[in-house]
Amino acid sequence: MQIPYTVEPRPDTGLYNAKLGVWLFLASEVMLFGALFSALILLRTGATSWPHGYEVLNVPLATINTMVLITSSVSMVMSWAALRLGDFGKYRKWMGLTFLLGLIFMVIKTIEYAAKFEHHLYPSHDNFMATYFTLTGLHGLHVLGGMIVIAYLLGPGSKMWMTEPERYTNRVEVIGLYWHFVDLVWIFLFPTLYLL
Amino acid sequence: MSGHSVEEIRRETRVYILVFVALAVLTLVTVGVSYLHLSFGAAVGLALFIASIKGSLVAAFFMHLISERRLVYAVLILTMIFFVALILLPLGGYHDRLG
């Protein structure tokens, strides 16, 4: 049996199923990160002392990572545009760049974590480090998850382009929406944790 | 979206580049503002204001919410109501303690 509405929109929703699915998933993600931001506000407003992020964390590295993630969002959306223009070669280059930028983000994050561990700064150190590791760790796992899907779409999953190009383009749009959401979360994490 | 003409898609890619430049500039502004050593309230307000502009640009253009179906807006409005409640709850508790 064929899965319905993978390409054409459902008459009642006006969307193909995967697109509605990813938006509902992203809504649950807003609540997941929202709960953690809420916990951060609760802990920070209730604390007698709380360090400024820029005193403890590496702002230059985080700024570079912000630029890396923003650039990866552009390369992601350019890869989707290339597919819509039917240029699979260009799509592979843009999507490959997105994967590479995701990898650079993770390497920089690892360097940042290693420096913290060197100074014996673990999640158990204080509430600030606990929230820092929880929020950035969960965000990092999301980047990693996105990279796995991108690798699949560039590797074995790319066969679909030959048989069902529109369905493949929709898959790229859906992972794109997820990737931009991960970028969006970082846009708020960066000033909240590092600059205030 | 797939029904768009080649010219429309090319025009969209030019917008993506402009949004990228705006995001990069706003990131530098965010970092620059943190060196001004404003009061905590002003720093939070300004940082979140800039982050909101950046987030809106990503959502509107990269996630193409600027031209999306009504059902997606409905899902997001419902989500934002719960999100705002989640953020206001601890702030309400903070003001209770102050009061």
PDB file of C-alpha atoms in Angstrom:
ATOM      1  CA  MET A   1       0.000   0.000   0.000  1.00  0.00           C
ATOM      2  CA  GLN A   2       1.316   3.426  -0.919  1.00  0.00           C
ATOM      3  CA  ILE A   3       1.701   6.096   1.754  1.00  0.00           C
ATOM      4  CA  PRO A   4      -0.777   8.867   0.894  1.00  0.00           C
ATOM      5  CA  TYR A   5      -0.034  12.574   0.486  1.00  0.00           C
ATOM      6  CA  THR A   6       3.776  12.412   0.351  1.00  0.00           C
ATOM      7  CA  VAL A   7       3.808  14.820  -2.582  1.00  0.00           C
ATOM      8  CA  GLU A   8       0.384  16.328  -3.166  1.00  0.00           C
ATOM      9  CA  PRO A   9      -1.282  18.281  -0.339  1.00  0.00           C
ATOM     10  CA  ARG A  10      -4.124  16.712   1.629  1.00  0.00           C
ATOM     11  CA  PRO A  11      -7.366  18.477   0.666  1.00  0.00           C
ATOM     12  CA  ASP A  12      -8.357  19.157   4.292  1.00  0.00           C
ATOM     13  CA  THR A  13      -4.999  20.452   5.609  1.00  0.00           C
ATOM     14  CA  GLY A  14      -3.569  21.944   2.416  1.00  0.00           C
ATOM     15  CA  LEU A  15      -0.200  20.381   3.331  1.00  0.00           C
ATOM     16  CA  TYR A  16       1.577  17.156   2.464  1.00  0.00           C
ATOM     17  CA  ASN A  17       1.603  14.873   5.518  1.00  0.00           C
ATOM     18  CA  ALA A  18       5.326  15.086   6.360  1.00  0.00           C
ATOM     19  CA  LYS A  19       5.165  18.874   6.469  1.00  0.00           C
ATOM     20  CA  LEU A  20       2.274  18.936   8.934  1.00  0.00           C
ATOM     21  CA  GLY A  21       4.064  16.182  10.863  1.00  0.00           C
ATOM     22  CA  VAL A  22       7.297  18.147  11.197  1.00  0.00           C
ATOM     23  CA  TRP A  23       5.461  21.308  12.297  1.00  0.00           C
ATOM     24  CA  LEU A  24       3.672  19.325  15.038  1.00  0.00           C
ATOM     25  CA  PHE A  25       7.033  17.830  16.047  1.00  0.00           C
ATOM     26  CA  LEU A  26       8.603  21.309  16.141  1.00  0.00           C
ATOM     27  CA  ALA A  27       5.706  22.501  18.324  1.00  0.00           C
ATOM     28  CA  SER A  28       6.633  19.771  20.829  1.00  0.00           C
ATOM     29  CA  GLU A  29      10.275  20.865  20.560  1.00  0.00           C
ATOM     30  CA  VAL A  30       9.302  24.457  21.424  1.00  0.00           C
ATOM     31  CA  MET A  31       7.762  23.098  24.636  1.00  0.00           C
ATOM     32  CA  LEU A  32      10.819  20.931  25.385  1.00  0.00           C
ATOM     33  CA  PHE A  33      13.272  23.832  25.086  1.00  0.00           C
ATOM     34  CA  GLY A  34      10.684  26.179  26.616  1.00  0.00           C
ATOM     35  CA  ALA A  35      10.597  24.035  29.768  1.00  0.00           C
ATOM     36  CA  LEU A  36      14.385  24.250  30.048  1.00  0.00           C
ATOM     37  CA  PHE A  37      14.398  28.027  29.458  1.00  0.00           C
ATOM     38  CA  SER A  38      11.678  28.281  32.107  1.00  0.00           C
ATOM     39  CA  ALA A  39      13.854  26.275  34.528  1.00  0.00           C
ATOM     40  CA  LEU A  40      16.776  28.614  33.770  1.00  0.00           C
ATOM     41  CA  ILE A  41      14.640  31.678  34.587  1.00  0.00           C
ATOM     42  CA  LEU A  42      13.412  30.036  37.810  1.00  0.00           C
ATOM     43  CA  LEU A  43      16.939  29.133  38.928  1.00  0.00           C
ATOM     44  CA  ARG A  44      18.477  32.466  37.941  1.00  0.00           C
ATOM     45  CA  THR A  45      15.814  34.694  39.520  1.00  0.00           C
ATOM     46  CA  GLY A  46      15.893  32.577  42.690  1.00  0.00           C
ATOM     47  CA  ALA A  47      19.698  32.525  43.057  1.00  0.00           C
ATOM     48  CA  THR A  48      21.494  34.867  45.449  1.00  0.00           C
ATOM     49  CA  SER A  49      24.463  34.973  43.063  1.00  0.00           C
ATOM     50  CA  TRP A  50      24.733  33.926  39.426  1.00  0.00           C
ATOM     51  CA  PRO A  51      27.815  34.375  37.229  1.00  0.00           C
ATOM     52  CA  HIS A  52      27.736  36.412  34.036  1.00  0.00           C
ATOM     53  CA  GLY A  53      28.050  34.009  31.129  1.00  0.00           C
ATOM     54  CA  TYR A  54      30.894  36.002  29.542  1.00  0.00           C
ATOM     55  CA  GLU A  55      32.983  35.596  32.728  1.00  0.00           C
ATOM     56  CA  VAL A  56      32.833  31.782  32.620  1.00  0.00           C
ATOM     57  CA  LEU A  57      32.189  30.836  28.991  1.00  0.00           C
ATOM     58  CA  ASN A  58      34.148  31.366  25.776  1.00  0.00           C
ATOM     59  CA  VAL A  59      32.265  34.149  23.910  1.00  0.00           C
ATOM     60  CA  PRO A  60      34.563  34.281  20.809  1.00  0.00           C
ATOM     61  CA  LEU A  61      34.124  30.525  20.209  1.00  0.00           C
ATOM     62  CA  ALA A  62      30.358  30.777  20.698  1.00  0.00           C
ATOM     63  CA  THR A  63      30.212  33.765  18.316  1.00  0.00           C
ATOM     64  CA  ILE A  64      32.052  31.717  15.668  1.00  0.00           C
ATOM     65  CA  ASN A  65      29.595  28.856  16.300  1.00  0.00           C
ATOM     66  CA  THR A  66      26.661  31.247  15.863  1.00  0.00           C
ATOM     67  CA  MET A  67      28.059  32.320  12.488  1.00  0.00           C
ATOM     68  CA  VAL A  68      28.649  28.666  11.550  1.00  0.00           C
ATOM     69  CA  LEU A  69      25.043  27.720  12.350  1.00  0.00           C
ATOM     70  CA  ILE A  70      23.591  30.749  10.540  1.00  0.00           C
ATOM     71  CA  THR A  71      25.687  29.903   7.476  1.00  0.00           C
ATOM     72  CA  SER A  72      24.501  26.296   7.648  1.00  0.00           C
ATOM     73  CA  SER A  73      20.887  27.508   7.617  1.00  0.00           C
ATOM     74  CA  VAL A  74      21.577  29.450   4.414  1.00  0.00           C
ATOM     75  CA  SER A  75      23.324  26.488   2.788  1.00  0.00           C
ATOM     76  CA  MET A  76      20.370  24.276   3.783  1.00  0.00           C
ATOM     77  CA  VAL A  77      17.804  26.571   2.199  1.00  0.00           C
ATOM     78  CA  MET A  78      20.024  26.971  -0.898  1.00  0.00           C
ATOM     79  CA  SER A  79      20.194  23.169  -1.237  1.00  0.00           C
ATOM     80  CA  TRP A  80      16.389  23.014  -1.249  1.00  0.00           C
ATOM     81  CA  ALA A  81      16.225  25.828  -3.823  1.00  0.00           C
ATOM     82  CA  ALA A  82      18.735  23.934  -6.028  1.00  0.00           C
ATOM     83  CA  LEU A  83      16.538  20.812  -5.904  1.00  0.00           C
ATOM     84  CA  ARG A  84      13.449  22.847  -6.845  1.00  0.00           C
ATOM     85  CA  LEU A  85      15.426  24.075  -9.854  1.00  0.00           C
ATOM     86  CA  GLY A  86      16.223  20.429 -10.683  1.00  0.00           C
ATOM     87  CA  ASP A  87      19.986  20.893 -10.159  1.00  0.00           C
ATOM     88  CA  PHE A  88      20.968  17.803  -8.158  1.00  0.00           C
ATOM     89  CA  GLY A  89      24.725  18.521  -8.457  1.00  0.00           C
ATOM     90  CA  LYS A  90      24.372  21.943  -6.868  1.00  0.00           C
ATOM     91  CA  TYR A  91      22.037  20.486  -4.224  1.00  0.00           C
ATOM     92  CA  ARG A  92      24.711  17.962  -3.201  1.00  0.00           C
ATOM     93  CA  LYS A  93      27.293  20.750  -2.824  1.00  0.00           C
ATOM     94  CA  TRP A  94      25.030  22.925  -0.650  1.00  0.00           C
ATOM     95  CA  MET A  95      23.809  19.972   1.449  1.00  0.00           C
ATOM     96  CA  GLY A  96      27.395  18.703   1.815  1.00  0.00           C
ATOM     97  CA  LEU A  97      28.392  22.171   3.046  1.00  0.00           C
ATOM     98  CA  THR A  98      25.507  22.088   5.550  1.00  0.00           C
ATOM     99  CA  PHE A  99      26.776  18.758   6.913  1.00  0.00           C
ATOM    100  CA  LEU A 100      30.330  20.117   7.108  1.00  0.00           C
ATOM    101  CA  LEU A 101      29.164  23.231   8.985  1.00  0.00           C
ATOM    102  CA  GLY A 102      27.210  21.024  11.402  1.00  0.00           C
ATOM    103  CA  LEU A 103      30.407  19.051  11.970  1.00  0.00           C
ATOM    104  CA  ILE A 104      32.421  22.255  12.569  1.00  0.00           C
ATOM    105  CA  PHE A 105      29.781  23.364  15.096  1.00  0.00           C
ATOM    106  CA  MET A 106      30.120  20.058  16.961  1.00  0.00           C
ATOM    107  CA  VAL A 107      33.956  20.183  16.916  1.00  0.00           C
ATOM    108  CA  ILE A 108      33.939  23.728  18.360  1.00  0.00           C
ATOM    109  CA  LYS A 109      31.413  22.651  20.980  1.00  0.00           C
ATOM    110  CA  THR A 110      33.655  19.698  21.905  1.00  0.00           C
ATOM    111  CA  ILE A 111      36.650  22.064  22.283  1.00  0.00           C
ATOM    112  CA  GLU A 112      34.510  24.276  24.536  1.00  0.00           C
ATOM    113  CA  TYR A 113      33.382  21.330  26.681  1.00  0.00           C
ATOM    114  CA  ALA A 114      36.959  19.976  26.937  1.00  0.00           C
ATOM    115  CA  ALA A 115      38.164  23.380  28.249  1.00  0.00           C
ATOM    116  CA  LYS A 116      35.427  23.323  30.897  1.00  0.00           C
ATOM    117  CA  PHE A 117      36.329  19.793  31.997  1.00  0.00           C
ATOM    118  CA  GLU A 118      40.022  20.784  32.164  1.00  0.00           C
ATOM    119  CA  HIS A 119      39.050  23.450  34.696  1.00  0.00           C
ATOM    120  CA  HIS A 120      36.946  20.869  36.591  1.00  0.00           C
ATOM    121  CA  LEU A 121      33.736  22.617  35.568  1.00  0.00           C
ATOM    122  CA  TYR A 122      31.131  19.853  35.383  1.00  0.00           C
ATOM    123  CA  PRO A 123      27.314  20.010  35.486  1.00  0.00           C
ATOM    124  CA  SER A 124      27.546  19.243  39.199  1.00  0.00           C
ATOM    125  CA  HIS A 125      29.666  22.399  39.820  1.00  0.00           C
ATOM    126  CA  ASP A 126      26.713  24.786  40.232  1.00  0.00           C
ATOM    127  CA  ASN A 127      23.274  25.596  38.783  1.00  0.00           C
ATOM    128  CA  PHE A 128      24.834  27.772  36.073  1.00  0.00           C
ATOM    129  CA  MET A 129      27.032  24.950  34.754  1.00  0.00           C
ATOM    130  CA  ALA A 130      24.128  22.491  35.109  1.00  0.00           C
ATOM    131  CA  THR A 131      21.844  24.622  32.924  1.00  0.00           C
ATOM    132  CA  TYR A 132      24.704  25.415  30.505  1.00  0.00           C
ATOM    133  CA  PHE A 133      25.493  21.729  29.921  1.00  0.00           C
ATOM    134  CA  THR A 134      21.834  20.673  29.807  1.00  0.00           C
ATOM    135  CA  LEU A 135      20.760  23.332  27.296  1.00  0.00           C
ATOM    136  CA  THR A 136      23.840  23.224  25.042  1.00  0.00           C
ATOM    137  CA  GLY A 137      24.037  19.417  25.351  1.00  0.00           C
ATOM    138  CA  LEU A 138      20.429  18.935  24.272  1.00  0.00           C
ATOM    139  CA  HIS A 139      20.951  21.440  21.465  1.00  0.00           C
ATOM    140  CA  GLY A 140      24.124  19.619  20.378  1.00  0.00           C
ATOM    141  CA  LEU A 141      22.213  16.325  20.266  1.00  0.00           C
ATOM    142  CA  HIS A 142      19.710  18.008  17.946  1.00  0.00           C
ATOM    143  CA  VAL A 143      22.534  19.142  15.638  1.00  0.00           C
ATOM    144  CA  LEU A 144      23.882  15.581  15.664  1.00  0.00           C
ATOM    145  CA  GLY A 145      20.421  14.167  14.856  1.00  0.00           C
ATOM    146  CA  GLY A 146      20.083  16.587  11.952  1.00  0.00           C
ATOM    147  CA  MET A 147      23.517  15.588  10.646  1.00  0.00           C
ATOM    148  CA  ILE A 148      22.523  11.905  10.653  1.00  0.00           C
ATOM    149  CA  VAL A 149      19.422  12.667   8.548  1.00  0.00           C
ATOM    150  CA  ILE A 150      21.464  14.897   6.188  1.00  0.00           C
ATOM    151  CA  ALA A 151      24.037  12.084   5.775  1.00  0.00           C
ATOM    152  CA  TYR A 152      21.208   9.666   4.949  1.00  0.00           C
ATOM    153  CA  LEU A 153      19.686  12.057   2.396  1.00  0.00           C
ATOM    154  CA  LEU A 154      23.094  12.582   0.770  1.00  0.00           C
ATOM    155  CA  GLY A 155      23.912   8.857   0.867  1.00  0.00           C
ATOM    156  CA  PRO A 156      21.470   5.958   0.515  1.00  0.00           C
ATOM    157  CA  GLY A 157      18.392   8.185   0.687  1.00  0.00           C
ATOM    158  CA  SER A 158      19.429  10.104  -2.446  1.00  0.00           C
ATOM    159  CA  LYS A 159      18.298   7.204  -4.670  1.00  0.00           C
ATOM    160  CA  MET A 160      14.769   8.547  -4.291  1.00  0.00           C
ATOM    161  CA  TRP A 161      15.704  11.556  -6.468  1.00  0.00           C
ATOM    162  CA  MET A 162      15.860   9.211  -9.486  1.00  0.00           C
ATOM    163  CA  THR A 163      12.430   7.654  -8.889  1.00  0.00           C
ATOM    164  CA  GLU A 164      10.382  10.232  -6.949  1.00  0.00           C
ATOM    165  CA  PRO A 165      12.074  13.650  -7.244  1.00  0.00           C
ATOM    166  CA  GLU A 166       9.175  15.638  -5.775  1.00  0.00           C
ATOM    167  CA  ARG A 167       8.934  13.391  -2.726  1.00  0.00           C
ATOM    168  CA  TYR A 168      12.698  13.676  -2.247  1.00  0.00           C
ATOM    169  CA  THR A 169      12.475  17.498  -2.511  1.00  0.00           C
ATOM    170  CA  ASN A 170       9.773  17.450   0.177  1.00  0.00           C
ATOM    171  CA  ARG A 171      12.020  15.363   2.427  1.00  0.00           C
ATOM    172  CA  VAL A 172      14.726  17.990   2.040  1.00  0.00           C
ATOM    173  CA  GLU A 173      12.220  20.731   2.873  1.00  0.00           C
ATOM    174  CA  VAL A 174      11.203  18.879   6.049  1.00  0.00           C
ATOM    175  CA  ILE A 175      14.777  18.342   7.306  1.00  0.00           C
ATOM    176  CA  GLY A 176      15.374  21.991   6.401  1.00  0.00           C
ATOM    177  CA  LEU A 177      12.543  23.122   8.684  1.00  0.00           C
ATOM    178  CA  TYR A 178      14.049  21.052  11.509  1.00  0.00           C
ATOM    179  CA  TRP A 179      17.547  22.418  10.856  1.00  0.00           C
ATOM    180  CA  HIS A 180      16.347  26.048  10.867  1.00  0.00           C
ATOM    181  CA  PHE A 181      14.534  25.389  14.150  1.00  0.00           C
ATOM    182  CA  VAL A 182      17.792  24.129  15.690  1.00  0.00           C
ATOM    183  CA  ASP A 183      19.445  27.357  14.425  1.00  0.00           C
ATOM    184  CA  LEU A 184      16.590  29.386  15.925  1.00  0.00           C
ATOM    185  CA  VAL A 185      17.048  27.754  19.351  1.00  0.00           C
ATOM    186  CA  TRP A 186      20.771  28.630  19.258  1.00  0.00           C
ATOM    187  CA  ILE A 187      19.919  32.264  18.380  1.00  0.00           C
ATOM    188  CA  PHE A 188      18.204  32.494  21.792  1.00  0.00           C
ATOM    189  CA  LEU A 189      20.645  30.249  23.681  1.00  0.00           C
ATOM    190  CA  PHE A 190      23.684  32.296  22.659  1.00  0.00           C
ATOM    191  CA  PRO A 191      22.792  35.629  24.330  1.00  0.00           C
ATOM    192  CA  THR A 192      20.934  33.966  27.222  1.00  0.00           C
ATOM    193  CA  LEU A 193      23.835  31.763  28.307  1.00  0.00           C
ATOM    194  CA  TYR A 194      26.962  33.534  27.028  1.00  0.00           C
ATOM    195  CA  LEU A 195      26.260  37.276  27.066  1.00  0.00           C
ATOM    196  CA  LEU A 196      24.060  37.970  30.104  1.00  0.00           C
TER     197      LEU A 196
ATOM    198  CA  MET B   1       6.241  25.729  -2.954  1.00  0.00           C
ATOM    199  CA  SER B   2       7.312  23.333  -5.697  1.00  0.00           C
ATOM    200  CA  GLY B   3       4.907  25.051  -8.114  1.00  0.00           C
ATOM    201  CA  HIS B   4       7.034  28.226  -8.160  1.00  0.00           C
ATOM    202  CA  SER B   5       8.626  29.404 -11.380  1.00  0.00           C
ATOM    203  CA  VAL B   6      12.389  29.382 -11.953  1.00  0.00           C
ATOM    204  CA  GLU B   7      12.491  33.185 -11.706  1.00  0.00           C
ATOM    205  CA  GLU B   8      10.575  33.116  -8.401  1.00  0.00           C
ATOM    206  CA  ILE B   9      12.982  30.563  -6.921  1.00  0.00           C
ATOM    207  CA  ARG B  10      15.997  32.615  -8.051  1.00  0.00           C
ATOM    208  CA  ARG B  11      14.443  35.717  -6.464  1.00  0.00           C
ATOM    209  CA  GLU B  12      13.937  33.738  -3.224  1.00  0.00           C
ATOM    210  CA  THR B  13      17.622  32.739  -3.164  1.00  0.00           C
ATOM    211  CA  ARG B  14      18.621  36.416  -3.393  1.00  0.00           C
ATOM    212  CA  VAL B  15      16.394  37.097  -0.362  1.00  0.00           C
ATOM    213  CA  TYR B  16      18.091  34.217   1.518  1.00  0.00           C
ATOM    214  CA  ILE B  17      21.472  35.870   0.991  1.00  0.00           C
ATOM    215  CA  LEU B  18      20.147  39.227   2.261  1.00  0.00           C
ATOM    216  CA  VAL B  19      18.673  37.511   5.340  1.00  0.00           C
ATOM    217  CA  PHE B  20      22.040  35.823   5.950  1.00  0.00           C
ATOM    218  CA  VAL B  21      23.834  39.194   5.871  1.00  0.00           C
ATOM    219  CA  ALA B  22      21.244  40.666   8.276  1.00  0.00           C
ATOM    220  CA  LEU B  23      21.667  37.693  10.663  1.00  0.00           C
ATOM    221  CA  ALA B  24      25.477  38.014  10.603  1.00  0.00           C
ATOM    222  CA  VAL B  25      25.331  41.775  11.287  1.00  0.00           C
ATOM    223  CA  LEU B  26      22.790  41.306  14.102  1.00  0.00           C
ATOM    224  CA  THR B  27      25.013  38.618  15.693  1.00  0.00           C
ATOM    225  CA  LEU B  28      27.903  41.101  15.788  1.00  0.00           C
ATOM    226  CA  VAL B  29      25.548  43.772  17.196  1.00  0.00           C
ATOM    227  CA  THR B  30      24.453  41.322  19.950  1.00  0.00           C
ATOM    228  CA  VAL B  31      28.081  40.693  20.943  1.00  0.00           C
ATOM    229  CA  GLY B  32      28.942  44.419  20.673  1.00  0.00           C
ATOM    230  CA  VAL B  33      26.041  45.432  22.911  1.00  0.00           C
ATOM    231  CA  SER B  34      27.231  42.993  25.622  1.00  0.00           C
ATOM    232  CA  TYR B  35      30.434  45.072  25.937  1.00  0.00           C
ATOM    233  CA  LEU B  36      28.436  48.222  26.766  1.00  0.00           C
ATOM    234  CA  HIS B  37      27.860  46.914  30.334  1.00  0.00           C
ATOM    235  CA  LEU B  38      24.256  48.059  30.481  1.00  0.00           C
ATOM    236  CA  SER B  39      22.109  47.420  33.558  1.00  0.00           C
ATOM    237  CA  PHE B  40      20.955  43.782  33.775  1.00  0.00           C
ATOM    238  CA  GLY B  41      17.348  44.618  32.824  1.00  0.00           C
ATOM    239  CA  ALA B  42      18.392  46.691  29.794  1.00  0.00           C
ATOM    240  CA  ALA B  43      20.916  44.038  28.708  1.00  0.00           C
ATOM    241  CA  VAL B  44      18.290  41.259  28.885  1.00  0.00           C
ATOM    242  CA  GLY B  45      15.721  43.383  27.050  1.00  0.00           C
ATOM    243  CA  LEU B  46      18.110  44.382  24.268  1.00  0.00           C
ATOM    244  CA  ALA B  47      19.627  40.901  23.839  1.00  0.00           C
ATOM    245  CA  LEU B  48      16.193  39.278  23.618  1.00  0.00           C
ATOM    246  CA  PHE B  49      14.934  42.018  21.282  1.00  0.00           C
ATOM    247  CA  ILE B  50      17.801  41.404  18.834  1.00  0.00           C
ATOM    248  CA  ALA B  51      17.403  37.611  19.194  1.00  0.00           C
ATOM    249  CA  SER B  52      13.683  37.988  18.436  1.00  0.00           C
ATOM    250  CA  ILE B  53      14.435  39.926  15.231  1.00  0.00           C
ATOM    251  CA  LYS B  54      16.941  37.237  14.186  1.00  0.00           C
ATOM    252  CA  GLY B  55      14.513  34.450  15.077  1.00  0.00           C
ATOM    253  CA  SER B  56      11.722  36.150  13.129  1.00  0.00           C
ATOM    254  CA  LEU B  57      13.954  36.438  10.047  1.00  0.00           C
ATOM    255  CA  VAL B  58      14.816  32.715  10.219  1.00  0.00           C
ATOM    256  CA  ALA B  59      11.175  31.716  10.753  1.00  0.00           C
ATOM    257  CA  ALA B  60       9.753  34.072   8.115  1.00  0.00           C
ATOM    258  CA  PHE B  61      12.210  33.437   5.282  1.00  0.00           C
ATOM    259  CA  PHE B  62      14.187  30.213   5.875  1.00  0.00           C
ATOM    260  CA  MET B  63      11.160  28.372   7.298  1.00  0.00           C
ATOM    261  CA  HIS B  64       8.983  30.318   4.811  1.00  0.00           C
ATOM    262  CA  LEU B  65       6.358  31.173   7.427  1.00  0.00           C
ATOM    263  CA  ILE B  66       5.779  34.384   5.492  1.00  0.00           C
ATOM    264  CA  SER B  67       3.639  32.382   3.060  1.00  0.00           C
ATOM    265  CA  GLU B  68       2.431  29.274   4.861  1.00  0.00           C
ATOM    266  CA  ARG B  69      -0.888  27.448   5.198  1.00  0.00           C
ATOM    267  CA  ARG B  70      -3.393  28.561   7.819  1.00  0.00           C
ATOM    268  CA  LEU B  71      -3.154  25.261   9.724  1.00  0.00           C
ATOM    269  CA  VAL B  72       0.564  25.812  10.397  1.00  0.00           C
ATOM    270  CA  TYR B  73      -0.186  29.274  11.839  1.00  0.00           C
ATOM    271  CA  ALA B  74      -2.920  27.739  14.028  1.00  0.00           C
ATOM    272  CA  VAL B  75      -0.498  25.119  15.383  1.00  0.00           C
ATOM    273  CA  LEU B  76       2.135  27.778  16.082  1.00  0.00           C
ATOM    274  CA  ILE B  77      -0.271  30.224  17.754  1.00  0.00           C
ATOM    275  CA  LEU B  78      -1.443  27.458  20.119  1.00  0.00           C
ATOM    276  CA  THR B  79       2.208  26.534  20.804  1.00  0.00           C
ATOM    277  CA  MET B  80       3.164  30.153  21.521  1.00  0.00           C
ATOM    278  CA  ILE B  81       0.300  30.530  24.037  1.00  0.00           C
ATOM    279  CA  PHE B  82       1.650  27.573  26.039  1.00  0.00           C
ATOM    280  CA  PHE B  83       5.264  28.719  25.566  1.00  0.00           C
ATOM    281  CA  VAL B  84       4.547  32.217  26.898  1.00  0.00           C
ATOM    282  CA  ALA B  85       2.707  30.696  29.887  1.00  0.00           C
ATOM    283  CA  LEU B  86       5.723  28.472  30.555  1.00  0.00           C
ATOM    284  CA  ILE B  87       8.084  31.464  30.526  1.00  0.00           C
ATOM    285  CA  LEU B  88       5.795  33.734  32.586  1.00  0.00           C
ATOM    286  CA  LEU B  89       5.242  31.176  35.370  1.00  0.00           C
ATOM    287  CA  PRO B  90       8.715  31.488  36.967  1.00  0.00           C
ATOM    288  CA  LEU B  91       8.721  35.272  36.362  1.00  0.00           C
ATOM    289  CA  GLY B  92       5.415  35.494  38.251  1.00  0.00           C
ATOM    290  CA  GLY B  93       6.975  33.565  41.117  1.00  0.00           C
ATOM    291  CA  TYR B  94       9.923  35.993  41.132  1.00  0.00           C
ATOM    292  CA  HIS B  95       7.641  39.025  41.453  1.00  0.00           C
ATOM    293  CA  ASP B  96       5.703  37.240  44.217  1.00  0.00           C
ATOM    294  CA  ARG B  97       8.933  36.855  46.184  1.00  0.00           C
ATOM    295  CA  LEU B  98       9.765  40.520  45.597  1.00  0.00           C
ATOM    296  CA  GLY B  99       6.279  41.621  46.651  1.00  0.00           C
TER     297      GLY B  99
END
